[in-house]
Backbone as a chain_set.jsonl record, in Angstrom:
{"seq": "XXXXXXXXXXXXXXXXXXXXXXXXXXXXXXXXXXXXXXXXXXXXXXXXXXXXXXXXXXXXXXXXXXXXXXXXXXXXXXXXXXXXXXXXXXXXXXXXXXXXXXXXXXXXXXXXXXXXXXXXXXXXXXXXXXXXXXXXXXXXXXXXXXXXXXXXXXXXXXXXXXXXX", "coords": {"N": [[92.192, 112.91, 110.59], [93.84, 115.143, 108.503], [95.321, 114.253, 105.33], [97.962, 115.371, 104.502], [99.044, 116.008, 107.065], [99.234, 113.436, 108.336], [100.938, 112.328, 106.53], [103.264, 113.992, 106.971], [103.781, 113.246, 109.621], [104.561, 110.539, 109.309], [106.737, 110.904, 107.813], [108.502, 112.238, 109.664], [108.5, 110.296, 111.607], [109.966, 108.138, 110.18], [112.292, 109.392, 109.673], [113.405, 109.505, 112.273], [113.657, 106.856, 112.926], [115.555, 104.267, 114.389], [116.321, 101.706, 114.275], [116.569, 98.771, 112.21], [114.217, 97.25, 112.229], [112.344, 99.204, 112.969], [112.487, 100.93, 110.776], [111.323, 99.275, 108.727], [108.84, 98.921, 109.935], [107.846, 101.592, 109.665], [107.857, 101.797, 106.907], [105.929, 99.941, 106.241], [103.789, 101.453, 107.536], [103.632, 103.671, 105.926], [102.937, 102.39, 103.478], [100.292, 101.591, 104.3], [99.174, 104.081, 104.721], [99.27, 105.125, 102.073], [97.492, 103.345, 100.784], [95.029, 104.047, 102.227], [94.838, 106.665, 101.424], [94.555, 106.43, 98.643], [92.054, 105.025, 98.658], [90.393, 106.819, 99.7], [90.534, 108.859, 97.748], [89.465, 107.402, 95.589], [86.96, 107.185, 96.218], [86.092, 109.992, 96.818], [87.677, 111.708, 95.404], [88.728, 113.699, 92.64], [87.183, 112.969, 89.426], [88.762, 111.987, 87.419], [90.793, 110.74, 88.66], [90.005, 108.559, 89.889], [90.0, 105.888, 89.009], [92.858, 105.211, 89.038], [93.42, 105.828, 91.657], [91.901, 103.823, 92.95], [93.463, 101.701, 92.221], [95.812, 102.424, 93.714], [94.892, 101.972, 96.139], [94.899, 99.365, 96.4], [97.411, 98.426, 96.343], [100.512, 96.734, 97.286], [100.949, 93.979, 96.919], [98.62, 92.679, 97.156], [98.333, 91.998, 99.787], [96.967, 92.458, 102.857], [97.939, 95.256, 104.628], [97.607, 95.445, 107.348], [98.033, 92.977, 108.33], [100.776, 92.908, 109.184], [102.631, 92.685, 111.871], [104.493, 94.422, 112.661], [103.682, 97.063, 112.625], [103.176, 98.113, 115.108], [102.085, 99.012, 118.487], [100.16, 101.012, 118.202], [98.809, 100.54, 115.975], [97.809, 101.139, 112.441], [98.83, 104.335, 111.413], [97.201, 105.284, 109.407], [94.675, 104.857, 109.83], [93.583, 107.076, 111.001], [92.984, 108.939, 108.983], [91.042, 111.363, 107.638], [90.565, 113.245, 105.732], [91.458, 114.449, 102.383], [92.54, 117.218, 101.6], [93.804, 118.713, 99.609], [94.325, 117.335, 96.671], [96.554, 117.298, 94.864], [98.786, 118.398, 96.545], [98.886, 116.566, 98.552], [99.407, 114.17, 97.282], [101.922, 114.782, 96.074], [103.513, 115.043, 98.519], [103.079, 112.346, 99.531], [104.375, 110.868, 97.47], [107.035, 111.716, 97.946], [107.386, 110.821, 100.644], [107.249, 108.019, 100.063], [109.258, 107.748, 98.321], [111.451, 108.235, 100.18], [111.115, 106.144, 101.846], [111.713, 104.051, 100.3], [114.558, 104.369, 99.802], [115.4, 104.092, 102.523], [114.607, 101.595, 102.946], [116.299, 100.131, 101.139], [118.839, 100.681, 102.345], [118.584, 99.173, 104.749], [118.147, 96.494, 103.787], [120.651, 95.989, 102.295], [122.282, 96.102, 104.536], [121.583, 94.117, 106.24], [122.095, 90.734, 107.571], [120.172, 88.948, 107.95], [118.179, 86.67, 106.391], [115.239, 86.629, 106.405], [114.529, 89.213, 107.035], [115.698, 90.679, 105.084], [114.189, 89.687, 102.701], [111.61, 90.768, 103.568], [112.172, 93.443, 103.433], [112.577, 93.671, 100.635], [110.074, 93.023, 99.653], [108.575, 95.244, 100.718], [109.919, 97.312, 99.491], [109.184, 96.76, 96.833], [106.379, 97.226, 97.173], [106.34, 100.054, 97.899], [107.453, 101.028, 95.661], [105.499, 100.45, 93.608], [103.338, 101.785, 94.506], [104.276, 104.439, 94.353], [104.526, 104.55, 91.62], [101.84, 104.719, 90.943], [101.119, 107.063, 92.223], [102.581, 108.86, 90.861], [101.167, 108.543, 88.361], [98.687, 109.545, 88.948], [99.296, 112.207, 89.61], [100.24, 113.103, 86.95], [97.786, 112.901, 85.646], [96.428, 114.986, 86.879], [97.842, 117.194, 86.265], [97.328, 117.102, 83.39], [94.674, 117.627, 83.365], [94.88, 120.259, 84.516], [96.298, 121.535, 82.509], [94.494, 121.264, 80.415], [92.317, 122.914, 81.203], [90.591, 126.003, 80.696], [92.707, 128.963, 80.798], [91.747, 131.129, 82.408], [89.891, 129.872, 84.043], [91.502, 128.186, 85.425], [92.703, 129.834, 87.229], [90.704, 130.611, 88.713], [89.21, 132.807, 87.853], [86.976, 134.92, 86.147], [86.383, 134.967, 82.656], [87.547, 137.332, 80.019], [85.564, 140.094, 79.692], [82.983, 140.988, 77.41], [82.325, 143.635, 75.681], [81.828, 147.287, 75.064], [85.026, 148.934, 74.526]], "CA": [[93.239, 113.799, 110.422], [94.353, 115.437, 107.206], [96.474, 113.509, 104.739], [99.248, 116.098, 104.619], [99.649, 115.845, 108.496], [99.665, 112.153, 108.485], [102.339, 112.043, 105.746], [104.337, 114.748, 107.675], [104.129, 112.474, 110.757], [105.135, 109.509, 108.748], [108.209, 111.37, 107.31], [109.244, 112.498, 110.923], [108.766, 108.92, 112.163], [110.813, 107.386, 109.441], [113.599, 110.166, 109.97], [113.618, 109.231, 113.649], [113.895, 105.384, 113.073], [116.981, 104.017, 114.653], [116.664, 100.186, 114.01], [116.05, 98.13, 110.928], [112.686, 96.951, 112.399], [111.544, 100.461, 113.055], [112.37, 101.376, 109.368], [110.41, 98.369, 108.072], [107.444, 99.259, 110.42], [107.655, 102.738, 109.05], [107.563, 101.419, 105.463], [104.506, 99.411, 106.114], [102.877, 102.568, 107.836], [103.532, 104.485, 104.745], [102.009, 101.773, 102.623], [98.941, 101.578, 104.624], [98.714, 105.442, 104.306], [99.038, 105.225, 100.528], [96.359, 102.598, 100.469], [94.075, 104.86, 102.697], [94.645, 107.94, 100.568], [93.883, 105.793, 97.422], [90.674, 104.679, 99.035], [89.619, 108.098, 99.83], [90.432, 109.585, 96.455], [88.772, 106.567, 94.686], [85.44, 107.708, 96.698], [85.778, 111.288, 96.889], [88.518, 112.606, 94.628], [88.387, 114.137, 91.181], [86.71, 111.865, 88.584], [89.808, 111.561, 86.594], [91.787, 110.159, 89.376], [89.217, 107.568, 90.722], [90.49, 104.592, 88.713], [94.142, 105.027, 89.42], [93.341, 105.85, 93.127], [91.497, 102.493, 93.298], [94.632, 100.892, 92.104], [96.61, 102.721, 94.79], [94.316, 101.433, 97.399], [94.945, 97.862, 96.258], [98.84, 98.068, 96.203], [101.136, 95.966, 98.408], [101.021, 92.715, 96.669], [97.452, 92.01, 97.588], [98.263, 91.571, 101.115], [96.472, 93.63, 103.771], [99.115, 95.86, 105.452], [97.208, 95.231, 108.816], [98.548, 91.663, 108.802], [102.114, 92.963, 109.57], [102.679, 93.028, 113.327], [105.613, 95.411, 112.94], [103.207, 98.23, 112.596], [103.374, 98.643, 116.455], [101.024, 98.907, 119.332], [99.125, 102.017, 117.809], [98.271, 100.278, 114.612], [98.167, 101.919, 111.396], [98.491, 105.782, 111.368], [96.321, 105.54, 108.288], [93.282, 104.733, 110.331], [93.212, 108.319, 111.331], [92.82, 109.711, 107.771], [89.624, 111.839, 107.572], [90.229, 113.971, 104.584], [92.506, 114.719, 101.562], [92.15, 118.508, 101.38], [94.29, 119.05, 98.335], [94.906, 116.066, 96.166], [97.932, 117.452, 94.173], [99.665, 118.471, 97.592], [98.891, 115.236, 99.262], [100.085, 113.185, 96.421], [103.417, 115.135, 96.179], [103.959, 114.66, 99.705], [103.006, 110.996, 99.59], [105.477, 110.446, 96.684], [108.165, 111.998, 98.699], [107.42, 109.818, 101.628], [107.256, 106.638, 99.407], [110.659, 107.739, 98.021], [112.339, 108.204, 101.254], [110.787, 104.791, 102.374], [112.455, 103.132, 99.41], [115.846, 104.577, 100.144], [115.636, 103.448, 103.864], [114.691, 100.127, 102.97], [117.548, 99.776, 100.437], [119.933, 100.58, 103.218], [118.297, 98.078, 105.551], [118.303, 95.331, 102.958], [121.979, 95.95, 102.113], [123.024, 95.983, 105.806], [121.282, 92.858, 107.043], [122.578, 89.307, 107.271], [119.135, 88.071, 108.203], [117.399, 86.508, 105.163], [113.848, 87.003, 106.53], [114.464, 90.682, 107.011], [116.145, 91.016, 103.811], [113.019, 89.548, 101.876], [110.721, 91.631, 104.019], [112.641, 94.762, 102.828], [112.577, 93.6, 99.09], [108.7, 93.189, 99.465], [108.295, 96.454, 101.001], [110.425, 98.127, 98.324], [108.322, 96.602, 95.661], [104.981, 97.845, 97.383], [106.49, 101.425, 97.872], [107.609, 101.474, 94.201], [104.268, 100.342, 92.971], [102.518, 102.871, 95.094], [104.794, 105.63, 93.934], [104.129, 104.626, 90.279], [100.416, 105.055, 90.965], [100.962, 108.378, 92.773], [102.912, 109.627, 89.752], [100.168, 108.556, 87.364], [97.623, 110.485, 89.336], [99.81, 113.704, 89.334], [100.089, 113.385, 85.588], [96.371, 113.199, 85.219], [96.049, 116.3, 87.56], [98.624, 117.977, 85.26], [96.625, 117.261, 82.086], [93.456, 118.442, 83.836], [95.148, 121.68, 84.608], [96.662, 122.043, 81.141], [93.321, 121.432, 79.523], [91.523, 123.731, 81.574], [90.942, 127.252, 80.196], [93.549, 129.697, 81.795], [91.106, 131.903, 83.426], [89.21, 128.911, 85.005], [92.431, 127.538, 86.129], [93.126, 130.791, 88.124], [89.54, 131.053, 89.495], [88.733, 134.23, 87.437], [86.03, 134.921, 85.006], [87.138, 135.237, 81.441], [87.317, 138.652, 79.687], [84.208, 140.494, 79.423], [82.699, 141.507, 76.053], [81.583, 144.907, 75.797], [82.623, 148.276, 74.538], [86.245, 149.285, 75.163]], "C": [[93.489, 114.075, 108.934], [95.514, 114.731, 106.633], [97.865, 114.092, 104.864], [99.843, 115.797, 106.093], [100.011, 114.551, 108.729], [101.055, 111.823, 107.756], [103.529, 112.816, 106.474], [104.708, 113.864, 109.023], [104.854, 111.248, 110.329], [106.707, 109.801, 108.341], [109.216, 111.553, 108.661], [109.581, 111.11, 111.496], [109.927, 108.143, 111.56], [112.266, 108.038, 109.599], [114.209, 109.715, 111.353], [113.878, 107.753, 113.843], [115.337, 105.102, 113.183], [117.345, 102.59, 114.346], [116.111, 99.813, 112.743], [114.461, 97.98, 111.092], [111.765, 98.205, 112.292], [111.383, 101.027, 111.505], [111.34, 100.542, 108.651], [109.015, 98.686, 108.8], [107.015, 100.617, 109.912], [107.2, 102.718, 107.681], [106.149, 101.0, 105.38], [103.37, 100.585, 106.617], [102.568, 103.357, 106.633], [102.674, 103.803, 103.619], [100.562, 101.684, 102.973], [98.452, 103.036, 104.479], [98.402, 105.613, 102.85], [97.773, 104.612, 100.157], [95.013, 103.367, 100.925], [93.707, 106.032, 101.899], [93.994, 107.537, 99.196], [92.477, 105.395, 97.586], [89.68, 105.854, 99.154], [89.419, 108.813, 98.536], [89.403, 108.703, 95.505], [87.296, 106.923, 95.038], [85.114, 109.099, 96.389], [86.59, 112.273, 96.141], [88.156, 112.948, 93.309], [88.185, 112.906, 90.27], [88.0, 111.227, 87.9], [90.91, 110.766, 87.37], [91.314, 108.83, 89.956], [89.788, 106.171, 90.271], [91.799, 104.274, 89.168], [94.177, 104.986, 90.996], [92.778, 104.466, 93.632], [92.614, 101.656, 93.211], [95.634, 101.068, 93.261], [96.226, 102.093, 96.015], [94.343, 99.854, 97.634], [96.648, 97.382, 96.211], [99.323, 97.158, 97.437], [101.016, 94.509, 98.121], [99.681, 91.915, 97.05], [97.248, 91.644, 99.031], [97.836, 92.828, 101.985], [97.674, 94.087, 104.595], [98.947, 95.529, 107.028], [97.797, 93.933, 109.283], [99.989, 91.813, 109.387], [102.087, 93.438, 110.998], [103.741, 94.078, 113.583], [105.096, 96.975, 112.897], [103.044, 98.968, 114.053], [102.098, 98.71, 117.172], [99.809, 99.958, 118.914], [98.494, 101.713, 116.686], [98.671, 101.231, 113.595], [97.838, 103.239, 111.486], [97.352, 106.111, 110.388], [94.925, 105.514, 108.714], [92.775, 106.136, 110.791], [92.893, 109.286, 110.154], [91.17, 110.002, 107.703], [89.345, 112.584, 106.303], [91.509, 114.214, 103.75], [92.067, 116.204, 100.989], [92.468, 119.009, 99.949], [94.982, 117.807, 97.646], [96.295, 116.141, 95.546], [99.04, 117.53, 95.473], [99.923, 117.299, 98.361], [99.582, 114.297, 98.493], [101.567, 113.362, 96.172], [103.981, 114.659, 97.245], [104.05, 113.16, 99.836], [104.189, 110.401, 98.694], [106.656, 110.616, 97.269], [108.443, 110.985, 99.723], [107.82, 108.485, 101.078], [108.735, 106.636, 98.907], [111.76, 107.486, 99.073], [112.229, 106.74, 101.963], [111.719, 103.834, 101.576], [113.913, 103.137, 99.615], [116.23, 103.927, 101.41], [115.729, 102.14, 103.828], [115.765, 99.451, 102.206], [118.626, 99.68, 101.456], [119.78, 99.416, 104.257], [118.724, 96.688, 104.896], [119.913, 94.982, 102.666], [122.771, 95.648, 103.409], [122.64, 94.751, 106.515], [121.83, 91.563, 106.586], [121.356, 88.287, 107.475], [118.2, 87.782, 106.882], [115.961, 86.942, 105.168], [113.696, 88.47, 106.474], [114.699, 91.223, 105.804], [114.778, 90.903, 102.723], [111.894, 90.442, 102.204], [111.113, 93.056, 103.447], [112.271, 94.801, 101.356], [110.962, 93.623, 98.791], [108.182, 94.588, 99.86], [108.712, 97.519, 99.989], [109.396, 98.022, 97.05], [106.998, 97.328, 95.899], [105.173, 99.319, 97.229], [106.664, 101.956, 96.35], [106.316, 101.315, 93.388], [103.379, 101.486, 93.415], [102.977, 104.197, 94.491], [104.448, 105.848, 92.272], [102.713, 105.063, 90.135], [100.148, 106.546, 91.183], [101.377, 109.287, 91.544], [101.888, 109.683, 88.663], [99.063, 109.503, 87.779], [98.043, 111.925, 89.335], [99.869, 113.974, 87.935], [98.635, 113.743, 85.175], [95.948, 114.488, 85.853], [96.801, 117.266, 86.539], [97.852, 118.145, 84.069], [95.435, 117.965, 82.361], [93.751, 119.916, 83.861], [95.357, 122.28, 83.31], [95.476, 122.174, 80.302], [92.472, 122.523, 80.017], [91.693, 125.192, 81.069], [91.745, 128.166, 81.307], [92.845, 130.538, 82.809], [90.298, 131.069, 84.548], [90.221, 128.437, 85.939], [92.875, 128.54, 87.489], [91.921, 131.17, 89.156], [88.934, 132.259, 89.103], [87.737, 133.914, 86.28], [86.843, 135.285, 83.793], [86.935, 136.833, 81.074], [85.97, 139.044, 79.343], [83.978, 141.132, 77.92], [81.772, 142.674, 76.153], [82.472, 146.106, 75.261], [83.964, 148.529, 75.185], [86.235, 150.529, 76.002]], "O": [[93.315, 113.135, 108.158], [96.557, 114.585, 107.269], [98.813, 113.42, 105.27], [100.996, 115.391, 106.242], [101.079, 114.37, 109.314], [102.013, 111.228, 108.248], [104.645, 112.302, 106.55], [105.873, 113.824, 109.416], [105.808, 110.912, 111.031], [107.653, 109.039, 108.54], [110.376, 111.147, 108.731], [110.727, 110.792, 111.813], [110.755, 107.572, 112.269], [113.276, 107.337, 109.647], [115.426, 109.585, 111.488], [114.322, 107.406, 114.938], [116.195, 105.503, 112.397], [118.52, 102.267, 114.172], [115.23, 100.497, 112.221], [113.624, 98.447, 110.319], [110.696, 98.245, 111.683], [110.321, 101.493, 111.09], [110.498, 101.133, 107.975], [108.032, 98.675, 108.059], [105.809, 100.787, 109.73], [106.309, 103.462, 107.273], [105.313, 101.53, 104.649], [102.234, 100.606, 106.142], [101.418, 103.679, 106.338], [101.863, 104.432, 102.938], [99.693, 101.697, 102.102], [97.289, 103.186, 104.106], [97.381, 106.184, 102.469], [97.011, 105.157, 99.358], [94.024, 103.368, 100.191], [92.545, 106.383, 101.695], [93.07, 108.176, 98.693], [91.738, 105.449, 96.603], [88.498, 105.864, 98.811], [88.336, 109.31, 98.228], [88.615, 109.277, 94.754], [86.468, 106.939, 94.128], [84.077, 109.422, 95.809], [86.33, 113.476, 96.167], [87.153, 112.393, 92.859], [88.935, 111.933, 90.351], [88.169, 110.008, 87.887], [91.826, 110.207, 86.767], [92.124, 108.054, 90.462], [90.034, 105.341, 91.146], [91.991, 103.17, 89.677], [94.905, 104.175, 91.568], [93.203, 104.017, 94.697], [92.782, 100.848, 94.124], [96.227, 100.104, 93.746], [97.046, 101.712, 96.851], [93.976, 99.233, 98.631], [97.031, 96.221, 96.071], [98.604, 96.914, 98.406], [100.978, 93.765, 99.101], [99.676, 90.696, 97.221], [96.229, 91.098, 99.454], [98.28, 93.966, 101.83], [98.343, 93.252, 105.205], [99.89, 95.379, 107.804], [98.049, 93.759, 110.476], [100.414, 90.877, 110.064], [101.557, 94.512, 111.284], [103.836, 94.569, 114.708], [105.845, 97.935, 113.078], [102.825, 100.175, 114.158], [101.056, 98.487, 116.555], [98.648, 99.742, 119.262], [97.624, 102.483, 116.279], [99.622, 102.003, 113.722], [96.646, 103.506, 111.637], [96.642, 107.104, 110.55], [94.053, 106.079, 108.054], [91.565, 106.299, 110.942], [92.541, 110.431, 110.436], [90.279, 109.152, 107.712], [88.222, 112.635, 105.801], [92.59, 114.193, 104.339], [91.318, 116.3, 100.017], [91.652, 119.584, 99.229], [96.06, 117.359, 98.038], [97.103, 115.219, 95.663], [100.045, 116.82, 95.445], [101.046, 117.036, 98.792], [100.395, 113.579, 99.075], [102.353, 112.421, 96.069], [104.922, 113.875, 97.119], [105.113, 112.703, 100.257], [104.907, 109.517, 99.162], [107.448, 109.678, 97.171], [109.499, 110.354, 99.754], [108.718, 107.861, 101.643], [109.408, 105.616, 99.054], [112.73, 106.743, 98.923], [113.187, 106.261, 102.57], [112.389, 102.961, 102.129], [114.529, 102.071, 99.617], [117.263, 103.259, 101.46], [116.587, 101.483, 104.417], [116.146, 98.327, 102.534], [119.324, 98.666, 101.471], [120.768, 98.761, 104.587], [119.522, 95.914, 105.425], [120.347, 93.838, 102.8], [123.819, 95.004, 103.356], [123.391, 94.347, 107.402], [122.01, 91.31, 105.395], [121.448, 87.081, 107.244], [117.533, 88.704, 106.412], [115.454, 87.511, 104.202], [112.735, 88.939, 105.865], [114.021, 92.167, 105.399], [114.404, 91.863, 102.048], [111.213, 90.896, 101.284], [110.201, 93.753, 103.004], [111.732, 95.792, 100.864], [110.566, 94.191, 97.774], [107.255, 95.02, 99.174], [107.982, 98.463, 99.685], [108.926, 98.977, 96.431], [106.498, 97.985, 94.986], [104.36, 99.936, 96.541], [106.178, 102.995, 95.903], [106.126, 102.118, 92.475], [102.709, 102.077, 92.567], [102.13, 105.019, 94.143], [104.182, 106.927, 91.743], [102.429, 105.786, 89.18], [99.281, 107.195, 90.598], [100.714, 110.271, 91.216], [101.708, 110.741, 88.06], [98.554, 110.225, 86.922], [97.216, 112.8, 89.079], [99.547, 115.116, 87.608], [98.356, 114.72, 84.48], [95.038, 115.088, 85.282], [96.117, 118.157, 86.038], [97.672, 119.295, 83.668], [95.133, 118.908, 81.63], [93.003, 120.729, 83.318], [94.786, 123.31, 82.953], [95.399, 123.114, 79.51], [91.843, 123.114, 79.139], [92.839, 125.638, 81.0], [91.469, 128.108, 82.505], [93.291, 130.653, 83.95], [90.092, 131.478, 85.69], [89.939, 128.272, 87.126], [93.294, 128.081, 88.551], [92.077, 131.85, 90.17], [88.161, 132.813, 89.885], [87.713, 132.87, 85.629], [87.916, 135.872, 83.928], [86.215, 137.528, 81.792], [85.272, 138.269, 78.69], [84.897, 141.752, 77.384], [80.642, 142.635, 76.639], [83.674, 145.95, 75.043], [84.04, 148.338, 76.399], [87.26, 150.89, 76.582]]}, "num_chains": 1, "name": "protein.A"}
């Protein structure tokens, strides 16, 4: 499945989450998706993104997201990732998802009296923040690439022809 569709599914699932554990599960789903998109871009993405994408694929405190049982019976949504059609669009959407995840997790952390859940939220907030930093770095690299590209090449057109007026 294309990255943008998976990200949209994650945003919907997060918005529909009603319990603290649902929110934490969606946070780790988002982290798994960020790692999968990072892995995909590290292998198949634009050359200037590959190093930062490799870093994104390794975010989450060095822990495999699949170790978290809160992902639910369907496992990680990220396992369905087949392509990243437009890196810029996917990264912008992923950044929005990670931001929403962070906000939702802060709400859970502030509302819980359970120490274990609190620390799980803090860990997930750190992972989402680190992933979002990587995403913003890749978006900056894409912006530099677009800025440095000749204007006509950026629009997909040939430059001006030389010839008599």
